[in-house]
Amino acid sequence: MLTLPDDLRGAFKDPMGPVYTDAERLLSEAGDPIVAVGDVVTYHLRVAGRDPDVAVIDGKTKREAVGAEIAAVLDGENRRIEVDNEPATLSTAMLDALVDALASDGPVVIYVTGEEDLATVPAIVAAPEGASVVYGQPDEGMVLVDVTPDSKRKAGELLGKLDGDTAAALAALGVDG
């Protein structure tokens, strides 16, 4: 549905919130529900005792398969939604899965064939105010984004800069485009 144009890649490099290296400290400041985007982030939150309400994972970190220890922690009994999402894109299936997972009563894992990196932006748009979206900042730590009217607006603006039918994407996320 949406693709990241090459000239916009830099806009996604800067953290959208504070960066943490301690999962317990991050969790003490996080809202509810928690959406985790990334295998290593999900691993650290689970090891710290908090299963994210929504975890978006692809079995990889930095384009390489996660190690056995991380994979073992990620393998669980949670409801699982499988989606295809090519690198540098946001598929309709990804957007639908985020909305479905956020509406679920229990923890949900969205398992992505392809790449989950851009899922942070629609997760912020779709999550309720008061939630937190946590994603990995390579070689730095975990970024905590509090879902507020301002963060939702900024994420919506970023989404709007992607190539494709952004109005349909926002509508799929429950937002008037």
Rosetta silent file (secondary structure, phi, psi, omega in degrees, C-alpha in Angstrom):
SEQUENCE: MLTLPDDLRGAFKDPMGPVYTDAERLLSEAGDPIVAVGDVVTYHLRVAGRDPDVAVIDGKTKREAVGAEIAAVLDGENRRIEVDNEPATLSTAMLDALVDALASDGPVVIYVTGEEDLATVPAIVAAPEGASVVYGQPDEGMVLVDVTPDSKRKAGELLGKLDGDTAAALAALGVDG
SCORE:     score description
SCORE:     0.000 S_00000001
   1 L     0.000  -48.498 -179.379    0.000    0.000    0.000 S_00000001
   2 E  -126.050  145.809  176.281    2.747    2.494    0.988 S_00000001
   3 E  -130.144  149.998 -179.994    6.443    2.666    0.167 S_00000001
   4 L   -86.220  115.489  176.734    9.258    4.702    1.653 S_00000001
   5 L   -70.347  148.073 -177.790   10.810    7.020   -0.944 S_00000001
   6 H   -54.618  -38.346 -175.984   14.618    7.115   -0.900 S_00000001
   7 H   -73.276   -6.121  179.944   14.695   10.834   -0.097 S_00000001
   8 H  -103.426   -5.126 -176.755   12.670   10.246    3.094 S_00000001
   9 H   -55.694  -37.290 -179.550   14.891    7.560    4.637 S_00000001
  10 H   -63.605  -27.942 -178.989   16.739   10.124    6.763 S_00000001
  11 H   -66.050  -18.311 -177.790   13.477   11.212    8.421 S_00000001
  12 H  -100.795    3.777 -177.306   13.279    7.799   10.103 S_00000001
  13 L   -83.630  -35.078 -177.773   16.834    7.791   11.509 S_00000001
  14 L   -78.423  137.562  179.755   16.307   10.142   14.462 S_00000001
  15 L   -61.510  143.420 -179.066   14.652    8.630   17.545 S_00000001
  16 L   -91.488    6.030  179.819   11.033    9.705   18.036 S_00000001
  17 L  -169.451 -172.766  179.404   11.404    9.678   21.821 S_00000001
  18 L   -66.352  148.588 -179.950   13.912    9.014   24.612 S_00000001
  19 E  -102.743  130.212 -179.712   16.341    6.101   24.159 S_00000001
  20 E  -117.789  146.060  170.869   16.679    3.559   26.970 S_00000001
  21 L  -109.380   -9.364 -179.231   19.203    0.790   27.530 S_00000001
  22 L  -112.249  110.928 -176.743   17.427   -0.514   30.660 S_00000001
  23 H   -63.367  -36.700 -179.500   14.112   -2.252   29.909 S_00000001
  24 H   -65.584  -39.633  177.021   12.920   -2.053   33.531 S_00000001
  25 H   -64.844  -44.082  177.994   13.435    1.728   33.584 S_00000001
  26 H   -57.882  -47.992 -178.104   11.634    2.036   30.249 S_00000001
  27 H   -62.526  -31.885  179.325    8.733   -0.044   31.554 S_00000001
  28 H   -68.347  -17.639 -178.651    8.454    2.121   34.680 S_00000001
  29 H  -112.011    0.668 -176.452    7.766    5.086   32.389 S_00000001
  30 L   -85.060  153.277  175.372    5.661    3.337   29.732 S_00000001
  31 L   -88.745 -163.704 -178.296    1.925    3.664   29.274 S_00000001
  32 L  -142.087  133.360    1.330   -0.625    0.974   28.543 S_00000001
  33 L   -76.079  170.390  176.890   -1.028   -0.832   26.211 S_00000001
  34 E  -111.781  129.024  173.545    2.524   -1.394   24.985 S_00000001
  35 E  -110.677  122.876  178.261    3.280   -2.023   21.315 S_00000001
  36 E  -108.545  129.294  177.373    6.794   -3.365   20.657 S_00000001
  37 E  -114.456  110.204  179.047    8.238   -3.192   17.160 S_00000001
  38 L   122.810  145.341 -177.380   11.260   -5.433   16.722 S_00000001
  39 H   -67.752  -45.830 -175.926   12.551   -8.768   17.909 S_00000001
  40 H   -69.218  -39.695  176.515   15.255   -7.497   20.270 S_00000001
  41 H   -61.237  -48.552  179.475   12.929   -4.929   21.865 S_00000001
  42 H   -58.799  -43.809  177.406   10.256   -7.588   22.395 S_00000001
  43 H   -56.179  -51.287 -176.688   12.900   -9.913   23.877 S_00000001
  44 H   -63.535  -38.821  178.641   14.118   -7.267   26.365 S_00000001
  45 H   -66.035  -42.413  179.328   10.581   -6.376   27.472 S_00000001
  46 H   -65.590  -41.915  178.890    9.695  -10.049   28.027 S_00000001
  47 H   -63.338  -32.286  177.998   12.914  -10.729   29.954 S_00000001
  48 L   -79.877    1.207  173.769   12.070   -7.695   32.126 S_00000001
  49 L    97.458   10.218 -179.965    8.720   -9.335   32.903 S_00000001
  50 L  -126.738  111.214  174.852    6.344   -7.494   30.552 S_00000001
  51 L   -78.369  121.785  178.734    4.849   -9.221   27.544 S_00000001
  52 L   -59.875  148.125  176.880    3.936   -6.456   25.085 S_00000001
  53 L   -65.437  -36.623  174.639    0.233   -6.217   24.260 S_00000001
  54 E  -133.907  127.338  175.667    1.265   -6.162   20.602 S_00000001
  55 E  -121.504  127.388  178.156    4.659   -7.374   19.379 S_00000001
  56 E  -110.289  112.318 -174.523    5.670   -6.905   15.745 S_00000001
  57 E  -132.835  159.807  178.355    8.565   -9.226   14.899 S_00000001
  58 L  -135.421    8.632  178.768   10.230  -10.714   11.838 S_00000001
  59 L    77.118   11.259 -177.192   12.789  -13.154   13.275 S_00000001
  60 E  -135.190  158.878  168.440   15.640  -10.805   12.396 S_00000001
  61 E  -139.881  130.824 -176.523   17.806   -8.073   13.815 S_00000001
  62 L    50.614   42.700  175.467   19.888   -5.852   11.557 S_00000001
  63 L    69.512    7.299  177.418   18.766   -8.031    8.627 S_00000001
  64 E  -115.944  151.057  178.428   20.235  -11.207   10.223 S_00000001
  65 E   -58.812  140.983  177.421   18.351  -14.013   11.961 S_00000001
  66 L   -68.714  156.049  179.211   18.052  -13.548   15.709 S_00000001
  67 L   -71.547  168.708 -176.066   20.082  -15.867   17.910 S_00000001
  68 H   -60.652  -38.920 -178.774   18.692  -18.972   19.589 S_00000001
  69 H   -63.196  -45.732  179.210   18.318  -17.294   23.015 S_00000001
  70 H   -66.562  -44.893 -179.433   16.198  -14.458   21.589 S_00000001
  71 H   -58.278  -40.047 -178.814   14.208  -16.829   19.377 S_00000001
  72 H   -64.599  -38.385  179.488   13.393  -19.039   22.380 S_00000001
  73 H   -72.185  -33.316 -178.640   12.010  -16.068   24.345 S_00000001
  74 H   -75.240  -24.408 -179.265   10.003  -14.862   21.329 S_00000001
  75 L   -76.611  118.188 -176.916    8.418  -18.269   20.787 S_00000001
  76 L  -151.285 -170.393 -174.845    5.260  -18.293   22.851 S_00000001
  77 L   -96.952    0.376 -176.966    1.607  -19.091   23.157 S_00000001
  78 L   -62.804  154.761  173.264    0.247  -15.654   22.240 S_00000001
  79 E   -56.374  140.310 -175.072   -2.212  -15.248   19.407 S_00000001
  80 E  -125.362  131.065  173.867   -0.237  -14.887   16.197 S_00000001
  81 E  -114.955  125.141  179.453   -1.108  -12.944   13.050 S_00000001
  82 E  -102.146  131.914 -179.695    1.115  -13.606   10.053 S_00000001
  83 E  -135.683  152.468  170.420    1.569  -10.881    7.451 S_00000001
  84 E   -98.272  133.296  178.851    3.683  -10.224    4.390 S_00000001
  85 E  -151.993  105.784 -177.327    5.352   -6.826    4.367 S_00000001
  86 L   -64.487  156.302  175.915    8.175   -6.098    1.940 S_00000001
  87 L   -56.044  143.696  177.201   11.185   -4.009    3.064 S_00000001
  88 L    61.261   28.912  178.033   10.590   -0.226    3.039 S_00000001
  89 E  -136.943  166.804  167.251    6.821   -0.713    2.725 S_00000001
  90 E  -128.573  111.338 -178.792    3.646   -0.838    4.760 S_00000001
  91 L   -82.886  159.269  174.071    1.251   -3.435    3.392 S_00000001
  92 H   -57.968  -40.310  179.471   -2.499   -3.395    3.842 S_00000001
  93 H   -60.145  -39.330  178.675   -2.092   -6.658    5.778 S_00000001
  94 H   -64.056  -46.945 -178.794    0.312   -4.933    8.216 S_00000001
  95 H   -63.594  -44.297  178.509   -2.081   -2.046    8.849 S_00000001
  96 H   -61.931  -40.545 -179.436   -5.042   -4.403    9.282 S_00000001
  97 H   -64.653  -40.479  178.358   -3.024   -6.603   11.659 S_00000001
  98 H   -61.271  -46.307 -179.809   -2.079   -3.622   13.840 S_00000001
  99 H   -63.434  -44.811  179.059   -5.707   -2.542   14.169 S_00000001
 100 H   -60.471  -47.542 -177.412   -6.818   -6.139   14.852 S_00000001
 101 H   -64.574  -40.881  179.835   -4.056   -6.704   17.434 S_00000001
 102 H   -66.112  -27.210  179.183   -4.766   -3.442   19.264 S_00000001
 103 H   -85.262   -8.055 -175.919   -8.448   -4.431   19.565 S_00000001
 104 L   -73.926  151.110  178.544   -7.588   -7.879   20.961 S_00000001
 105 L   -78.004  -26.148 -177.851   -8.175   -8.789   24.602 S_00000001
 106 L  -120.692  175.343  179.140   -4.871  -10.641   25.003 S_00000001
 107 L   -61.289  141.965 -178.647   -1.295  -10.258   23.799 S_00000001
 108 E  -130.109  137.940  172.169   -0.816  -10.625   20.050 S_00000001
 109 E  -108.278  125.525  172.451    2.311  -11.262   18.010 S_00000001
 110 E   -98.396  111.289 -179.030    2.344   -9.966   14.458 S_00000001
 111 E   -98.372  119.132 -172.825    4.882  -12.128   12.661 S_00000001
 112 E  -101.035  127.890  166.553    6.140  -10.434    9.522 S_00000001
 113 E   -94.328  114.343 -174.099    7.549  -12.151    6.475 S_00000001
 114 E   125.156 -113.482 -177.230    9.664   -9.385    5.009 S_00000001
 115 L  -148.333  140.913 -177.153   10.447   -6.434    7.265 S_00000001
 116 L  -106.907    2.122 -169.470    8.696   -4.757   10.180 S_00000001
 117 H   -53.483  -42.244 -176.253   10.804   -1.596   10.501 S_00000001
 118 H   -79.400   -5.401 -176.037    8.199    0.933    9.337 S_00000001
 119 H   -63.312  -19.477  178.436    5.434   -0.506   11.557 S_00000001
 120 H   -56.060  -44.196 -173.804    6.323    1.977   14.298 S_00000001
 121 H   -64.799  -53.467  177.518    4.646    4.847   12.459 S_00000001
 122 H   -67.021  -25.251  176.804    1.212    3.277   11.909 S_00000001
 123 H   -63.947  -40.422  178.012    1.400    1.755   15.415 S_00000001
 124 H   -65.515  -42.122 -179.651    1.615    5.272   16.875 S_00000001
 125 H   -63.719  -42.829 -173.180   -1.269    6.411   14.669 S_00000001
 126 H   -83.094  -27.875 -175.188   -3.474    3.425   15.564 S_00000001
 127 L   -69.502  150.332  178.313   -2.680    3.045   19.274 S_00000001
 128 L   -72.441  153.375  174.988   -4.909    4.765   21.823 S_00000001
 129 L   -57.880  140.300 -176.843   -3.710    7.859   23.650 S_00000001
 130 L    97.570  -15.413  177.013   -1.848    6.810   26.789 S_00000001
 131 L   -75.766  173.161  172.344   -0.280    3.796   25.071 S_00000001
 132 E  -130.906  140.825  172.572    3.431    3.423   24.401 S_00000001
 133 E  -114.324  128.481 -178.161    5.175    2.259   21.262 S_00000001
 134 E  -120.059  130.848  177.595    8.680    0.889   21.778 S_00000001
 135 E  -141.089  163.636 -177.007   11.090    0.229   18.951 S_00000001
 136 E   -86.584  138.813  171.827   14.791   -0.426   18.549 S_00000001
 137 E  -108.901  106.996 -172.435   17.350    2.227   17.676 S_00000001
 138 L   -49.128  130.137  177.685   20.240    0.197   16.203 S_00000001
 139 L    64.121   11.709  179.016   23.345    0.150   18.403 S_00000001
 140 L  -123.167  -46.106 -177.761   21.763    2.634   20.837 S_00000001
 141 E   152.198 -150.036 -177.586   18.833    1.060   22.671 S_00000001
 142 E  -111.594  133.207  179.484   15.058    1.137   22.825 S_00000001
 143 E   -97.620  131.000  178.287   13.016    4.200   21.921 S_00000001
 144 E  -106.114  118.959  176.349    9.890    4.919   23.974 S_00000001
 145 E  -111.714  115.345  173.536    7.166    6.886   22.202 S_00000001
 146 E   -76.692  131.010 -179.582    4.281    8.008   24.380 S_00000001
 147 L   -83.501  107.234 -179.228    1.112    8.035   22.298 S_00000001
 148 L  -128.080  168.765  175.030   -0.224   11.573   22.643 S_00000001
 149 H   -55.017  -37.962 -179.089   -2.176   13.827   20.294 S_00000001
 150 H   -68.725  -45.476 -179.805    1.167   15.374   19.268 S_00000001
 151 H   -67.392  -34.622  177.144    2.968   12.066   18.599 S_00000001
 152 H   -65.299  -40.208  178.966   -0.087   10.796   16.693 S_00000001
 153 H   -64.272  -47.747 -179.549   -0.079   13.969   14.574 S_00000001
 154 H   -61.720  -42.024  178.943    3.657   13.694   13.830 S_00000001
 155 H   -65.614  -40.216  177.079    3.336    9.998   12.936 S_00000001
 156 H   -61.813  -38.798  177.427    0.371   10.794   10.697 S_00000001
 157 H   -65.299  -42.060  177.124    2.430   13.467    8.943 S_00000001
 158 H   -62.469  -44.483  178.501    5.268   10.978    8.385 S_00000001
 159 H   -58.485  -39.502 -179.096    2.805    8.412    7.069 S_00000001
 160 H   -66.488  -16.852  179.702    1.448   11.049    4.721 S_00000001
 161 L   -89.091   -8.614  178.670    4.885   11.519    3.152 S_00000001
 162 L   -74.101  155.049  177.258    5.130    7.887    2.039 S_00000001
 163 E   -78.146  138.246  177.631    4.382    7.010   -1.574 S_00000001
 164 E   125.569 -166.200 -175.691    0.995    5.407   -2.196 S_00000001
 165 L   -87.050   82.898 -176.777   -2.591    5.847   -1.075 S_00000001
 166 H   -68.061  -31.598  177.862   -2.018    7.512    2.290 S_00000001
 167 H   -62.771  -42.679  178.396   -5.702    8.411    2.687 S_00000001
 168 H   -66.196  -37.454  179.354   -6.635    4.718    2.415 S_00000001
 169 H   -65.170  -45.592  179.109   -3.854    3.823    4.867 S_00000001
 170 H   -64.271  -39.408  177.493   -5.054    6.366    7.409 S_00000001
 171 H   -63.196  -39.559  177.747   -8.637    5.161    6.936 S_00000001
 172 H   -62.501  -29.448  179.283   -7.488    1.560    7.543 S_00000001
 173 L   -88.599    2.100  177.411   -5.958    2.799   10.804 S_00000001
 174 L    84.627   21.583 -178.101   -9.220    4.479   11.787 S_00000001
 175 L  -118.520  138.650  174.505   -8.074    8.039   11.064 S_00000001
 176 L   -72.023  125.076 -176.773   -9.695   10.530    8.715 S_00000001
 177 L   -84.984    0.000    0.000   -7.115   11.264    6.000 S_00000001
